XYZ file of C-alpha atoms in Angstrom:
114
model
C -8.404 -4.273 -22.282
C -8.207 -3.234 -18.483
C -10.612 -3.684 -16.320
C -12.044 -1.841 -12.634
C -12.333 -2.062 -9.698
C -15.248 0.741 -7.686
C -15.368 0.967 -4.256
C -17.778 1.570 -1.248
C -16.388 3.499 1.274
C -14.601 1.020 3.392
C -13.000 -0.151 0.142
C -15.574 -2.568 0.041
C -15.983 -3.900 -4.345
C -19.413 -2.614 -5.764
C -18.484 -3.375 -8.916
C -16.495 -4.363 -11.860
C -15.565 -2.275 -15.540
C -14.207 -2.975 -18.370
C -12.391 0.090 -19.426
C -9.007 1.405 -21.979
C -5.893 0.209 -21.253
C -3.226 2.122 -18.929
C -1.089 3.905 -21.367
C -4.337 4.945 -24.160
C -4.941 7.979 -24.534
C -8.240 9.419 -25.495
C -8.839 12.839 -25.373
C -6.080 14.159 -23.728
C -6.206 10.978 -20.267
C -4.202 8.986 -19.564
C -5.588 8.694 -15.956
C -8.189 5.594 -16.002
C -8.455 5.310 -12.464
C -8.730 8.840 -12.132
C -11.225 9.159 -14.613
C -13.543 6.631 -14.417
C -13.557 7.127 -9.626
C -14.266 10.625 -11.052
C -17.037 9.278 -13.320
C -18.893 7.996 -11.587
C -18.001 9.503 -7.812
C -16.055 6.179 -6.432
C -12.187 4.816 -5.812
C -11.931 3.415 -9.182
C -8.454 0.676 -8.578
C -7.155 -1.671 -11.829
C -7.842 -5.465 -11.491
C -5.781 -7.756 -12.748
C -8.630 -10.599 -15.682
C -4.704 -12.822 -15.612
C -3.942 -11.750 -11.727
C -1.491 -10.072 -12.952
C -1.602 -6.947 -10.106
C -2.934 -7.052 -6.694
C -3.124 -10.656 -5.892
C -6.480 -11.544 -8.018
C -9.177 -10.564 -9.776
C -11.310 -8.487 -7.941
C -14.662 -9.451 -7.499
C -18.253 -7.804 -5.927
C -17.879 -7.940 -1.877
C -14.242 -8.147 -2.455
C -12.310 -6.155 0.170
C -9.574 -3.278 -1.902
C -6.142 -3.603 1.215
C -4.109 0.174 -0.012
C -1.354 -1.836 2.289
C -0.852 -4.024 1.020
C -2.439 -2.722 -3.027
C -4.101 -6.616 -3.179
C -6.907 -7.578 -3.798
C -8.604 -9.971 -0.970
C -11.045 -12.273 -1.696
C -14.286 -13.084 0.138
C -14.382 -14.667 3.631
C -16.047 -18.130 2.444
C -16.178 -19.263 5.902
C -17.260 -18.358 9.931
C -14.591 -20.522 10.848
C -12.229 -18.795 8.516
C -9.218 -16.750 9.426
C -7.234 -13.908 7.204
C -3.936 -14.439 7.179
C -0.325 -12.249 6.420
C -0.629 -12.683 3.439
C -4.178 -12.024 2.143
C -4.982 -15.346 2.048
C -8.348 -16.725 3.801
C -7.093 -20.609 5.985
C -9.193 -23.313 7.688
C -8.384 -24.681 10.642
C -6.746 -26.994 10.068
C -4.403 -27.527 7.306
C -6.102 -29.386 4.213
C -5.322 -32.125 4.137
C -3.667 -33.890 0.225
C -6.293 -35.780 -2.030
C -9.408 -34.883 -2.400
C -11.031 -32.984 0.094
C -13.669 -30.094 0.807
C -14.163 -28.037 4.168
C -17.562 -29.083 6.128
C -18.288 -25.729 8.331
C -20.381 -27.647 11.126
C -17.145 -30.478 12.122
C -14.738 -27.456 11.331
C -12.790 -30.201 9.394
C -11.617 -31.578 5.755
C -13.598 -35.027 4.758
C -13.555 -36.774 2.262
C -15.039 -36.050 -1.721
C -16.584 -40.122 -1.474
C -15.415 -41.527 -5.439
C -17.388 -43.220 -7.417
């Protein structure tokens, strides 16, 4: 079984479905991205539940970067920026240990223990 993401006109994922494996031929159909895309009237791009292709499994609201052939996750916080690898980066690197990002203070805060 394979998974496919439907994209709107801005390459934003609107839905992800389970479909035929790309090596399956049914009624002479073997190009499943094209088939599903034509059926729905949207561009369709295969995604991998195991992150084997296109960087990561697509989710609704993700963007498809066609130049890099990768799905880009939703921006986690307003202050974060996208790097050249299509990964979101905080304004400061995360320290070692258990920390979470606090957007209000624009800093990493330690997770209380106990």
